[in-house]
Amino acid sequence: METASLRSPLVRRAIEAINQGKLDDFMALFAPDATLVDVSTYTGFQQIRDWAQRETFGVHVRFQPESEKNAEGTIIAGHVQSVGGYNGPGTFAFTLRDGAIQSLDIS
């Protein structure tokens, strides 16, 4: 599945930012009080940015969407590939509010 075909524009922009290595663009999509869960829970801009730098952008993650799991296009299953980090299947479940990412659960 091509990233450009994802139904949610906000989800599409988040995955494009990850795949293009654009940390600032990725962070600009989050609400100030957002949470991110990737085994541990990270709350707020600075904790999410620190996680993103270490676990995503620092290891050059690329996410290839394979399917949308709901009608809104906010739950995306795909394959994660990185250099020195996790490689394998993954699901990104976004909760959106007021044009921003309120939460992102990664499993």
mmCIF file of N, CA, C and O in Angstrom:
data_model
loop_
_atom_site.group_PDB
_atom_site.id
_atom_site.type_symbol
_atom_site.label_atom_id
_atom_site.label_comp_id
_atom_site.label_asym_id
_atom_site.label_seq_id
_atom_site.Cartn_x
_atom_site.Cartn_y
_atom_site.Cartn_z
ATOM 1 N N MET A 1 0.845 -1.175 0.000
ATOM 2 C CA MET A 1 0.000 0.000 0.000
ATOM 3 C C MET A 1 0.894 1.242 0.000
ATOM 4 O O MET A 1 1.854 1.316 0.755
ATOM 5 N N GLU A 2 0.577 2.167 -0.848
ATOM 6 C CA GLU A 2 1.332 3.413 -0.915
ATOM 7 C C GLU A 2 0.902 4.362 0.202
ATOM 8 O O GLU A 2 -0.292 4.498 0.467
ATOM 9 N N THR A 3 1.860 5.016 0.822
ATOM 10 C CA THR A 3 1.555 5.985 1.878
ATOM 11 C C THR A 3 0.602 7.058 1.369
ATOM 12 O O THR A 3 -0.310 7.487 2.076
ATOM 13 N N ALA A 4 0.756 7.482 0.133
ATOM 14 C CA ALA A 4 -0.088 8.535 -0.446
ATOM 15 C C ALA A 4 -1.562 8.155 -0.490
ATOM 16 O O ALA A 4 -2.416 9.030 -0.560
ATOM 17 N N SER A 5 -1.872 6.865 -0.428
ATOM 18 C CA SER A 5 -3.270 6.437 -0.501
ATOM 19 C C SER A 5 -3.949 6.323 0.864
ATOM 20 O O SER A 5 -5.132 5.982 0.929
ATOM 21 N N LEU A 6 -3.238 6.614 1.945
ATOM 22 C CA LEU A 6 -3.859 6.541 3.267
ATOM 23 C C LEU A 6 -4.990 7.553 3.388
ATOM 24 O O LEU A 6 -4.878 8.684 2.916
ATOM 25 N N ARG A 7 -6.081 7.135 4.019
ATOM 26 C CA ARG A 7 -7.288 7.966 4.092
ATOM 27 C C ARG A 7 -7.143 9.196 4.970
ATOM 28 O O ARG A 7 -7.700 10.243 4.662
ATOM 29 N N SER A 8 -6.435 9.088 6.076
ATOM 30 C CA SER A 8 -6.307 10.220 6.992
ATOM 31 C C SER A 8 -5.106 11.083 6.590
ATOM 32 O O SER A 8 -3.964 10.624 6.640
ATOM 33 N N PRO A 9 -5.341 12.340 6.223
ATOM 34 C CA PRO A 9 -4.216 13.215 5.858
ATOM 35 C C PRO A 9 -3.200 13.381 6.988
ATOM 36 O O PRO A 9 -2.001 13.434 6.734
ATOM 37 N N LEU A 10 -3.659 13.424 8.219
ATOM 38 C CA LEU A 10 -2.749 13.599 9.354
ATOM 39 C C LEU A 10 -1.881 12.362 9.559
ATOM 40 O O LEU A 10 -0.671 12.469 9.781
ATOM 41 N N VAL A 11 -2.470 11.202 9.455
ATOM 42 C CA VAL A 11 -1.713 9.949 9.564
ATOM 43 C C VAL A 11 -0.707 9.863 8.417
ATOM 44 O O VAL A 11 0.455 9.510 8.618
ATOM 45 N N ARG A 12 -1.153 10.199 7.225
ATOM 46 C CA ARG A 12 -0.263 10.182 6.057
ATOM 47 C C ARG A 12 0.935 11.103 6.286
ATOM 48 O O ARG A 12 2.081 10.721 6.041
ATOM 49 N N ARG A 13 0.688 12.300 6.790
ATOM 50 C CA ARG A 13 1.795 13.246 7.047
ATOM 51 C C ARG A 13 2.750 12.712 8.108
ATOM 52 O O ARG A 13 3.972 12.896 8.003
ATOM 53 N N ALA A 14 2.230 12.041 9.134
ATOM 54 C CA ALA A 14 3.088 11.476 10.176
ATOM 55 C C ALA A 14 3.999 10.394 9.607
ATOM 56 O O ALA A 14 5.209 10.382 9.867
ATOM 57 N N ILE A 15 3.444 9.499 8.809
ATOM 58 C CA ILE A 15 4.249 8.421 8.233
ATOM 59 C C ILE A 15 5.241 8.976 7.209
ATOM 60 O O ILE A 15 6.391 8.543 7.156
ATOM 61 N N GLU A 16 4.832 9.957 6.433
ATOM 62 C CA GLU A 16 5.774 10.584 5.496
ATOM 63 C C GLU A 16 6.920 11.252 6.244
ATOM 64 O O GLU A 16 8.086 11.154 5.818
ATOM 65 N N ALA A 17 6.638 11.925 7.351
ATOM 66 C CA ALA A 17 7.698 12.572 8.137
ATOM 67 C C ALA A 17 8.685 11.532 8.663
ATOM 68 O O ALA A 17 9.905 11.742 8.616
ATOM 69 N N ILE A 18 8.163 10.399 9.146
ATOM 70 C CA ILE A 18 9.051 9.330 9.612
ATOM 71 C C ILE A 18 9.911 8.834 8.459
ATOM 72 O O ILE A 18 11.140 8.758 8.577
ATOM 73 N N ASN A 19 9.288 8.509 7.349
ATOM 74 C CA ASN A 19 10.021 7.923 6.218
ATOM 75 C C ASN A 19 11.008 8.890 5.580
ATOM 76 O O ASN A 19 11.985 8.460 4.978
ATOM 77 N N GLN A 20 10.770 10.180 5.717
ATOM 78 C CA GLN A 20 11.673 11.186 5.156
ATOM 79 C C GLN A 20 12.695 11.686 6.181
ATOM 80 O O GLN A 20 13.511 12.544 5.869
ATOM 81 N N GLY A 21 12.631 11.156 7.402
ATOM 82 C CA GLY A 21 13.588 11.546 8.435
ATOM 83 C C GLY A 21 13.405 12.972 8.929
ATOM 84 O O GLY A 21 14.369 13.611 9.335
ATOM 85 N N LYS A 22 12.169 13.452 8.959
ATOM 86 C CA LYS A 22 11.884 14.845 9.333
ATOM 87 C C LYS A 22 11.262 14.904 10.725
ATOM 88 O O LYS A 22 10.047 14.970 10.897
ATOM 89 N N LEU A 23 12.131 14.901 11.733
ATOM 90 C CA LEU A 23 11.693 14.910 13.130
ATOM 91 C C LEU A 23 10.827 16.122 13.456
ATOM 92 O O LEU A 23 9.783 15.990 14.083
ATOM 93 N N ASP A 24 11.234 17.316 13.030
ATOM 94 C CA ASP A 24 10.462 18.519 13.342
ATOM 95 C C ASP A 24 9.069 18.470 12.714
ATOM 96 O O ASP A 24 8.087 18.873 13.352
ATOM 97 N N ASP A 25 8.961 17.970 11.490
ATOM 98 C CA ASP A 25 7.654 17.842 10.839
ATOM 99 C C ASP A 25 6.782 16.838 11.595
ATOM 100 O O ASP A 25 5.576 17.058 11.769
ATOM 101 N N PHE A 26 7.368 15.746 12.046
ATOM 102 C CA PHE A 26 6.644 14.738 12.824
ATOM 103 C C PHE A 26 6.131 15.348 14.121
ATOM 104 O O PHE A 26 4.951 15.217 14.454
ATOM 105 N N MET A 27 6.990 16.033 14.830
ATOM 106 C CA MET A 27 6.606 16.605 16.121
ATOM 107 C C MET A 27 5.546 17.687 15.983
ATOM 108 O O MET A 27 4.709 17.859 16.869
ATOM 109 N N ALA A 28 5.540 18.397 14.892
ATOM 110 C CA ALA A 28 4.563 19.465 14.680
ATOM 111 C C ALA A 28 3.130 18.936 14.593
ATOM 112 O O ALA A 28 2.174 19.703 14.730
ATOM 113 N N LEU A 29 2.970 17.638 14.418
ATOM 114 C CA LEU A 29 1.641 17.040 14.275
ATOM 115 C C LEU A 29 0.995 16.692 15.611
ATOM 116 O O LEU A 29 -0.195 16.401 15.661
ATOM 117 N N PHE A 30 1.747 16.734 16.699
ATOM 118 C CA PHE A 30 1.259 16.306 18.007
ATOM 119 C C PHE A 30 0.647 17.452 18.806
ATOM 120 O O PHE A 30 1.158 18.571 18.793
ATOM 121 N N ALA A 31 -0.427 17.135 19.536
ATOM 122 C CA ALA A 31 -0.994 18.076 20.500
ATOM 123 C C ALA A 31 0.014 18.256 21.640
ATOM 124 O O ALA A 31 0.790 17.336 21.929
ATOM 125 N N PRO A 32 0.014 19.414 22.303
ATOM 126 C CA PRO A 32 0.985 19.650 23.384
ATOM 127 C C PRO A 32 0.916 18.614 24.511
ATOM 128 O O PRO A 32 1.930 18.297 25.122
ATOM 129 N N ASP A 33 -0.279 18.081 24.780
ATOM 130 C CA ASP A 33 -0.445 17.118 25.873
ATOM 131 C C ASP A 33 -0.586 15.684 25.357
ATOM 132 O O ASP A 33 -1.136 14.814 26.044
ATOM 133 N N ALA A 34 -0.073 15.414 24.185
ATOM 134 C CA ALA A 34 -0.195 14.098 23.554
ATOM 135 C C ALA A 34 0.528 13.025 24.361
ATOM 136 O O ALA A 34 1.410 13.315 25.177
ATOM 137 N N THR A 35 0.144 11.781 24.076
ATOM 138 C CA THR A 35 0.848 10.636 24.638
ATOM 139 C C THR A 35 1.267 9.704 23.506
ATOM 140 O O THR A 35 0.633 9.667 22.454
ATOM 141 N N LEU A 36 2.326 8.975 23.756
ATOM 142 C CA LEU A 36 2.808 7.962 22.829
ATOM 143 C C LEU A 36 3.119 6.725 23.659
ATOM 144 O O LEU A 36 3.766 6.836 24.710
ATOM 145 N N VAL A 37 2.623 5.581 23.216
ATOM 146 C CA VAL A 37 2.879 4.327 23.911
ATOM 147 C C VAL A 37 3.632 3.400 22.972
ATOM 148 O O VAL A 37 3.147 3.078 21.881
ATOM 149 N N ASP A 38 4.815 3.011 23.395
ATOM 150 C CA ASP A 38 5.651 2.048 22.686
ATOM 151 C C ASP A 38 6.313 1.225 23.786
ATOM 152 O O ASP A 38 7.443 1.505 24.172
ATOM 153 N N VAL A 39 5.592 0.295 24.357
ATOM 154 C CA VAL A 39 5.912 -0.442 25.580
ATOM 155 C C VAL A 39 5.760 0.510 26.781
ATOM 156 O O VAL A 39 4.911 0.314 27.620
ATOM 157 N N SER A 40 6.561 1.547 26.857
ATOM 158 C CA SER A 40 6.424 2.570 27.895
ATOM 159 C C SER A 40 5.546 3.697 27.373
ATOM 160 O O SER A 40 5.324 3.824 26.162
ATOM 161 N N THR A 41 5.086 4.547 28.261
ATOM 162 C CA THR A 41 4.243 5.682 27.898
ATOM 163 C C THR A 41 5.045 6.969 28.018
ATOM 164 O O THR A 41 5.729 7.196 29.022
ATOM 165 N N TYR A 42 4.949 7.800 27.001
ATOM 166 C CA TYR A 42 5.624 9.091 26.945
ATOM 167 C C TYR A 42 4.555 10.166 26.816
ATOM 168 O O TYR A 42 3.666 10.053 25.973
ATOM 169 N N THR A 43 4.649 11.191 27.645
ATOM 170 C CA THR A 43 3.620 12.230 27.677
ATOM 171 C C THR A 43 4.243 13.591 27.453
ATOM 172 O O THR A 43 5.265 13.928 28.067
ATOM 173 N N GLY A 44 3.622 14.357 26.581
ATOM 174 C CA GLY A 44 4.080 15.721 26.328
ATOM 175 C C GLY A 44 5.152 15.780 25.254
ATOM 176 O O GLY A 44 5.780 14.784 24.880
ATOM 177 N N PHE A 45 5.333 16.982 24.772
ATOM 178 C CA PHE A 45 6.204 17.239 23.622
ATOM 179 C C PHE A 45 7.629 16.731 23.839
ATOM 180 O O PHE A 45 8.180 16.032 22.985
ATOM 181 N N GLN A 46 8.252 17.079 24.965
ATOM 182 C CA GLN A 46 9.664 16.743 25.147
ATOM 183 C C GLN A 46 9.891 15.242 25.276
ATOM 184 O O GLN A 46 10.829 14.703 24.688
ATOM 185 N N GLN A 47 9.040 14.549 26.029
ATOM 186 C CA GLN A 47 9.203 13.095 26.156
ATOM 187 C C GLN A 47 8.996 12.397 24.817
ATOM 188 O O GLN A 47 9.735 11.468 24.484
ATOM 189 N N ILE A 48 7.994 12.842 24.060
ATOM 190 C CA ILE A 48 7.748 12.224 22.751
ATOM 191 C C ILE A 48 8.903 12.531 21.800
ATOM 192 O O ILE A 48 9.362 11.658 21.069
ATOM 193 N N ARG A 49 9.410 13.740 21.828
ATOM 194 C CA ARG A 49 10.545 14.096 20.966
ATOM 195 C C ARG A 49 11.776 13.257 21.314
ATOM 196 O O ARG A 49 12.462 12.752 20.420
ATOM 197 N N ASP A 50 12.058 13.107 22.603
ATOM 198 C CA ASP A 50 13.208 12.296 23.018
ATOM 199 C C ASP A 50 13.048 10.850 22.540
ATOM 200 O O ASP A 50 13.994 10.247 22.031
ATOM 201 N N TRP A 51 11.833 10.291 22.712
ATOM 202 C CA TRP A 51 11.568 8.936 22.226
ATOM 203 C C TRP A 51 11.773 8.874 20.713
ATOM 204 O O TRP A 51 12.413 7.956 20.200
ATOM 205 N N ALA A 52 11.176 9.817 19.987
ATOM 206 C CA ALA A 52 11.242 9.807 18.522
ATOM 207 C C ALA A 52 12.681 9.883 18.027
ATOM 208 O O ALA A 52 13.068 9.174 17.097
ATOM 209 N N GLN A 53 13.480 10.725 18.658
ATOM 210 C CA GLN A 53 14.880 10.847 18.243
ATOM 211 C C GLN A 53 15.622 9.534 18.464
ATOM 212 O O GLN A 53 16.353 9.070 17.599
ATOM 213 N N ARG A 54 15.399 8.929 19.620
ATOM 214 C CA ARG A 54 16.114 7.708 19.989
ATOM 215 C C ARG A 54 15.600 6.478 19.235
ATOM 216 O O ARG A 54 16.384 5.693 18.700
ATOM 217 N N GLU A 55 14.292 6.295 19.168
ATOM 218 C CA GLU A 55 13.709 5.043 18.688
ATOM 219 C C GLU A 55 13.270 5.060 17.225
ATOM 220 O O GLU A 55 12.987 4.007 16.663
ATOM 221 N N THR A 56 13.177 6.235 16.634
ATOM 222 C CA THR A 56 12.665 6.313 15.265
ATOM 223 C C THR A 56 13.664 7.007 14.351
ATOM 224 O O THR A 56 14.218 6.404 13.447
ATOM 225 N N PHE A 57 13.903 8.269 14.593
ATOM 226 C CA PHE A 57 14.758 9.036 13.684
ATOM 227 C C PHE A 57 16.231 8.700 13.860
ATOM 228 O O PHE A 57 16.977 8.698 12.881
ATOM 229 N N GLY A 58 16.651 8.366 15.066
ATOM 230 C CA GLY A 58 18.047 8.012 15.308
ATOM 231 C C GLY A 58 18.463 6.695 14.690
ATOM 232 O O GLY A 58 19.650 6.463 14.459
ATOM 233 N N VAL A 59 17.494 5.821 14.419
ATOM 234 C CA VAL A 59 17.795 4.523 13.797
ATOM 235 C C VAL A 59 17.211 4.424 12.392
ATOM 236 O O VAL A 59 17.105 3.337 11.823
ATOM 237 N N HIS A 60 16.825 5.573 11.846
ATOM 238 C CA HIS A 60 16.370 5.677 10.451
ATOM 239 C C HIS A 60 15.209 4.724 10.123
ATOM 240 O O HIS A 60 15.265 3.980 9.141
ATOM 241 N N VAL A 61 14.164 4.766 10.955
ATOM 242 C CA VAL A 61 12.994 3.917 10.731
ATOM 243 C C VAL A 61 12.305 4.299 9.426
ATOM 244 O O VAL A 61 12.194 5.480 9.082
ATOM 245 N N ARG A 62 11.847 3.285 8.736
ATOM 246 C CA ARG A 62 10.966 3.436 7.577
ATOM 247 C C ARG A 62 9.765 2.541 7.842
ATOM 248 O O ARG A 62 9.931 1.394 8.280
ATOM 249 N N PHE A 63 8.572 3.068 7.620
ATOM 250 C CA PHE A 63 7.348 2.310 7.860
ATOM 251 C C PHE A 63 6.614 2.136 6.547
ATOM 252 O O PHE A 63 6.251 3.114 5.895
ATOM 253 N N GLN A 64 6.419 0.889 6.153
ATOM 254 C CA GLN A 64 5.697 0.569 4.926
ATOM 255 C C GLN A 64 4.288 0.119 5.292
ATOM 256 O O GLN A 64 4.108 -0.985 5.792
ATOM 257 N N PRO A 65 3.280 0.978 5.069
ATOM 258 C CA PRO A 65 1.906 0.581 5.383
ATOM 259 C C PRO A 65 1.469 -0.607 4.522
ATOM 260 O O PRO A 65 1.785 -0.673 3.338
ATOM 261 N N GLU A 66 0.754 -1.528 5.148
ATOM 262 C CA GLU A 66 0.212 -2.670 4.423
ATOM 263 C C GLU A 66 -1.309 -2.653 4.394
ATOM 264 O O GLU A 66 -1.897 -3.109 3.424
ATOM 265 N N SER A 67 -1.939 -2.116 5.457
ATOM 266 C CA SER A 67 -3.401 -2.044 5.466
ATOM 267 C C SER A 67 -3.894 -1.060 6.512
ATOM 268 O O SER A 67 -3.219 -0.801 7.503
ATOM 269 N N GLU A 68 -5.061 -0.506 6.243
ATOM 270 C CA GLU A 68 -5.761 0.321 7.217
ATOM 271 C C GLU A 68 -6.753 -0.585 7.928
ATOM 272 O O GLU A 68 -7.493 -1.328 7.275
ATOM 273 N N LYS A 69 -6.790 -0.525 9.239
ATOM 274 C CA LYS A 69 -7.593 -1.452 10.029
ATOM 275 C C LYS A 69 -8.934 -0.872 10.462
ATOM 276 O O LYS A 69 -9.706 -1.555 11.109
ATOM 277 N N ASN A 70 -9.213 0.383 10.125
ATOM 278 C CA ASN A 70 -10.518 0.968 10.441
ATOM 279 C C ASN A 70 -10.915 1.943 9.337
ATOM 280 O O ASN A 70 -10.093 2.343 8.515
ATOM 281 N N ALA A 71 -12.182 2.307 9.317
ATOM 282 C CA ALA A 71 -12.719 3.155 8.243
ATOM 283 C C ALA A 71 -12.108 4.551 8.231
ATOM 284 O O ALA A 71 -11.992 5.176 7.181
ATOM 285 N N GLU A 72 -11.697 5.044 9.388
ATOM 286 C CA GLU A 72 -11.115 6.389 9.475
ATOM 287 C C GLU A 72 -9.668 6.433 8.996
ATOM 288 O O GLU A 72 -9.114 7.503 8.787
ATOM 289 N N GLY A 73 -9.041 5.279 8.891
ATOM 290 C CA GLY A 73 -7.647 5.237 8.466
ATOM 291 C C GLY A 73 -6.684 5.669 9.547
ATOM 292 O O GLY A 73 -5.592 6.155 9.262
ATOM 293 N N THR A 74 -7.063 5.455 10.811
ATOM 294 C CA THR A 74 -6.199 5.877 11.916
ATOM 295 C C THR A 74 -5.469 4.714 12.577
ATOM 296 O O THR A 74 -4.662 4.931 13.478
ATOM 297 N N ILE A 75 -5.751 3.500 12.141
ATOM 298 C CA ILE A 75 -5.017 2.323 12.620
ATOM 299 C C ILE A 75 -4.394 1.671 11.398
ATOM 300 O O ILE A 75 -5.088 1.195 10.501
ATOM 301 N N ILE A 76 -3.071 1.688 11.365
ATOM 302 C CA ILE A 76 -2.321 1.255 10.193
ATOM 303 C C ILE A 76 -1.404 0.095 10.570
ATOM 304 O O ILE A 76 -0.587 0.208 11.491
ATOM 305 N N ALA A 77 -1.528 -1.007 9.866
ATOM 306 C CA ALA A 77 -0.616 -2.135 10.037
ATOM 307 C C ALA A 77 0.412 -2.073 8.920
ATOM 308 O O ALA A 77 0.100 -1.689 7.789
ATOM 309 N N GLY A 78 1.634 -2.443 9.254
ATOM 310 C CA GLY A 78 2.664 -2.414 8.238
ATOM 311 C C GLY A 78 3.943 -3.074 8.703
ATOM 312 O O GLY A 78 3.948 -3.844 9.662
ATOM 313 N N HIS A 79 5.010 -2.731 8.025
ATOM 314 C CA HIS A 79 6.326 -3.306 8.310
ATOM 315 C C HIS A 79 7.303 -2.189 8.655
ATOM 316 O O HIS A 79 7.390 -1.195 7.939
ATOM 317 N N VAL A 80 8.019 -2.380 9.755
ATOM 318 C CA VAL A 80 9.020 -1.423 10.218
ATOM 319 C C VAL A 80 10.400 -1.936 9.831
ATOM 320 O O VAL A 80 10.713 -3.108 10.043
ATOM 321 N N GLN A 81 11.198 -1.049 9.277
ATOM 322 C CA GLN A 81 12.586 -1.378 8.963
ATOM 323 C C GLN A 81 13.453 -0.260 9.508
ATOM 324 O O GLN A 81 13.118 0.925 9.374
ATOM 325 N N SER A 82 14.565 -0.622 10.150
ATOM 326 C CA SER A 82 15.466 0.390 10.697
ATOM 327 C C SER A 82 16.900 -0.090 10.614
ATOM 328 O O SER A 82 17.174 -1.235 10.278
ATOM 329 N N VAL A 83 17.808 0.799 10.969
ATOM 330 C CA VAL A 83 19.229 0.479 11.025
ATOM 331 C C VAL A 83 19.601 0.419 12.503
ATOM 332 O O VAL A 83 19.684 1.438 13.167
ATOM 333 N N GLY A 84 19.737 -0.776 13.037
ATOM 334 C CA GLY A 84 20.120 -0.933 14.423
ATOM 335 C C GLY A 84 18.967 -0.873 15.408
ATOM 336 O O GLY A 84 19.177 -0.872 16.618
ATOM 337 N N GLY A 85 17.740 -0.831 14.916
ATOM 338 C CA GLY A 85 16.568 -0.821 15.786
ATOM 339 C C GLY A 85 15.663 -1.971 15.428
ATOM 340 O O GLY A 85 16.097 -2.992 14.904
ATOM 341 N N TYR A 86 14.393 -1.800 15.687
ATOM 342 C CA TYR A 86 13.402 -2.844 15.435
ATOM 343 C C TYR A 86 13.160 -3.021 13.935
ATOM 344 O O TYR A 86 13.087 -2.053 13.190
ATOM 345 N N ASN A 87 13.016 -4.258 13.534
ATOM 346 C CA ASN A 87 12.617 -4.622 12.175
ATOM 347 C C ASN A 87 11.533 -5.680 12.289
ATOM 348 O O ASN A 87 11.732 -6.688 12.967
ATOM 349 N N GLY A 88 10.390 -5.443 11.661
ATOM 350 C CA GLY A 88 9.325 -6.429 11.702
ATOM 351 C C GLY A 88 7.966 -5.783 11.590
ATOM 352 O O GLY A 88 7.845 -4.596 11.264
ATOM 353 N N PRO A 89 6.917 -6.562 11.876
ATOM 354 C CA PRO A 89 5.567 -6.034 11.757
ATOM 355 C C PRO A 89 5.286 -5.006 12.850
ATOM 356 O O PRO A 89 5.868 -5.058 13.937
ATOM 357 N N GLY A 90 4.391 -4.094 12.542
ATOM 358 C CA GLY A 90 3.993 -3.097 13.527
ATOM 359 C C GLY A 90 2.642 -2.521 13.199
ATOM 360 O O GLY A 90 2.203 -2.545 12.050
ATOM 361 N N THR A 91 1.976 -2.032 14.219
ATOM 362 C CA THR A 91 0.701 -1.351 14.051
ATOM 363 C C THR A 91 0.783 0.000 14.738
ATOM 364 O O THR A 91 1.227 0.097 15.888
ATOM 365 N N PHE A 92 0.386 1.029 14.020
ATOM 366 C CA PHE A 92 0.320 2.382 14.556
ATOM 367 C C PHE A 92 -1.153 2.729 14.714
ATOM 368 O O PHE A 92 -1.894 2.735 13.729
ATOM 369 N N ALA A 93 -1.583 3.004 15.938
ATOM 370 C CA ALA A 93 -2.974 3.381 16.215
ATOM 371 C C ALA A 93 -2.988 4.837 16.688
ATOM 372 O O ALA A 93 -2.514 5.151 17.777
ATOM 373 N N PHE A 94 -3.504 5.703 15.841
ATOM 374 C CA PHE A 94 -3.549 7.138 16.117
ATOM 375 C C PHE A 94 -4.917 7.525 16.675
ATOM 376 O O PHE A 94 -5.943 7.043 16.196
ATOM 377 N N THR A 95 -4.923 8.412 17.652
ATOM 378 C CA THR A 95 -6.132 9.096 18.083
ATOM 379 C C THR A 95 -5.930 10.561 17.732
ATOM 380 O O THR A 95 -4.929 11.168 18.147
ATOM 381 N N LEU A 96 -6.853 11.101 16.949
ATOM 382 C CA LEU A 96 -6.732 12.473 16.460
ATOM 383 C C LEU A 96 -7.766 13.355 17.156
ATOM 384 O O LEU A 96 -8.880 12.917 17.416
ATOM 385 N N ARG A 97 -7.372 14.595 17.444
ATOM 386 C CA ARG A 97 -8.299 15.553 18.037
ATOM 387 C C ARG A 97 -7.911 16.957 17.606
ATOM 388 O O ARG A 97 -6.748 17.340 17.719
ATOM 389 N N ASP A 98 -8.876 17.683 17.105
ATOM 390 C CA ASP A 98 -8.676 19.087 16.728
ATOM 391 C C ASP A 98 -7.479 19.271 15.786
ATOM 392 O O ASP A 98 -6.678 20.187 15.951
ATOM 393 N N GLY A 99 -7.349 18.383 14.819
ATOM 394 C CA GLY A 99 -6.315 18.522 13.808
ATOM 395 C C GLY A 99 -4.912 18.163 14.260
ATOM 396 O O GLY A 99 -3.933 18.531 13.617
ATOM 397 N N ALA A 100 -4.810 17.415 15.377
ATOM 398 C CA ALA A 100 -3.491 17.022 15.891
ATOM 399 C C ALA A 100 -3.548 15.570 16.380
ATOM 400 O O ALA A 100 -4.634 15.025 16.615
ATOM 401 N N ILE A 101 -2.379 14.987 16.533
ATOM 402 C CA ILE A 101 -2.297 13.649 17.106
ATOM 403 C C ILE A 101 -2.398 13.795 18.616
ATOM 404 O O ILE A 101 -1.541 14.422 19.249
ATOM 405 N N GLN A 102 -3.433 13.192 19.192
ATOM 406 C CA GLN A 102 -3.608 13.202 20.647
ATOM 407 C C GLN A 102 -2.873 12.030 21.278
ATOM 408 O O GLN A 102 -2.313 12.139 22.348
ATOM 409 N N SER A 103 -2.894 10.893 20.575
ATOM 410 C CA SER A 103 -2.133 9.744 21.070
ATOM 411 C C SER A 103 -1.717 8.865 19.895
ATOM 412 O O SER A 103 -2.362 8.842 18.851
ATOM 413 N N LEU A 104 -0.630 8.159 20.118
ATOM 414 C CA LEU A 104 -0.116 7.195 19.155
ATOM 415 C C LEU A 104 0.310 5.965 19.960
ATOM 416 O O LEU A 104 1.170 6.069 20.836
ATOM 417 N N ASP A 105 -0.349 4.859 19.679
ATOM 418 C CA ASP A 105 -0.005 3.587 20.309
ATOM 419 C C ASP A 105 0.660 2.707 19.258
ATOM 420 O O ASP A 105 0.074 2.448 18.209
ATOM 421 N N ILE A 106 1.854 2.236 19.576
ATOM 422 C CA ILE A 106 2.621 1.418 18.648
ATOM 423 C C ILE A 106 2.721 0.016 19.217
ATOM 424 O O ILE A 106 3.134 -0.168 20.369
ATOM 425 N N SER A 107 2.323 -0.946 18.413
ATOM 426 C CA SER A 107 2.438 -2.333 18.867
ATOM 427 C C SER A 107 2.961 -3.207 17.743
ATOM 428 O O SER A 107 3.071 -2.801 16.614
#
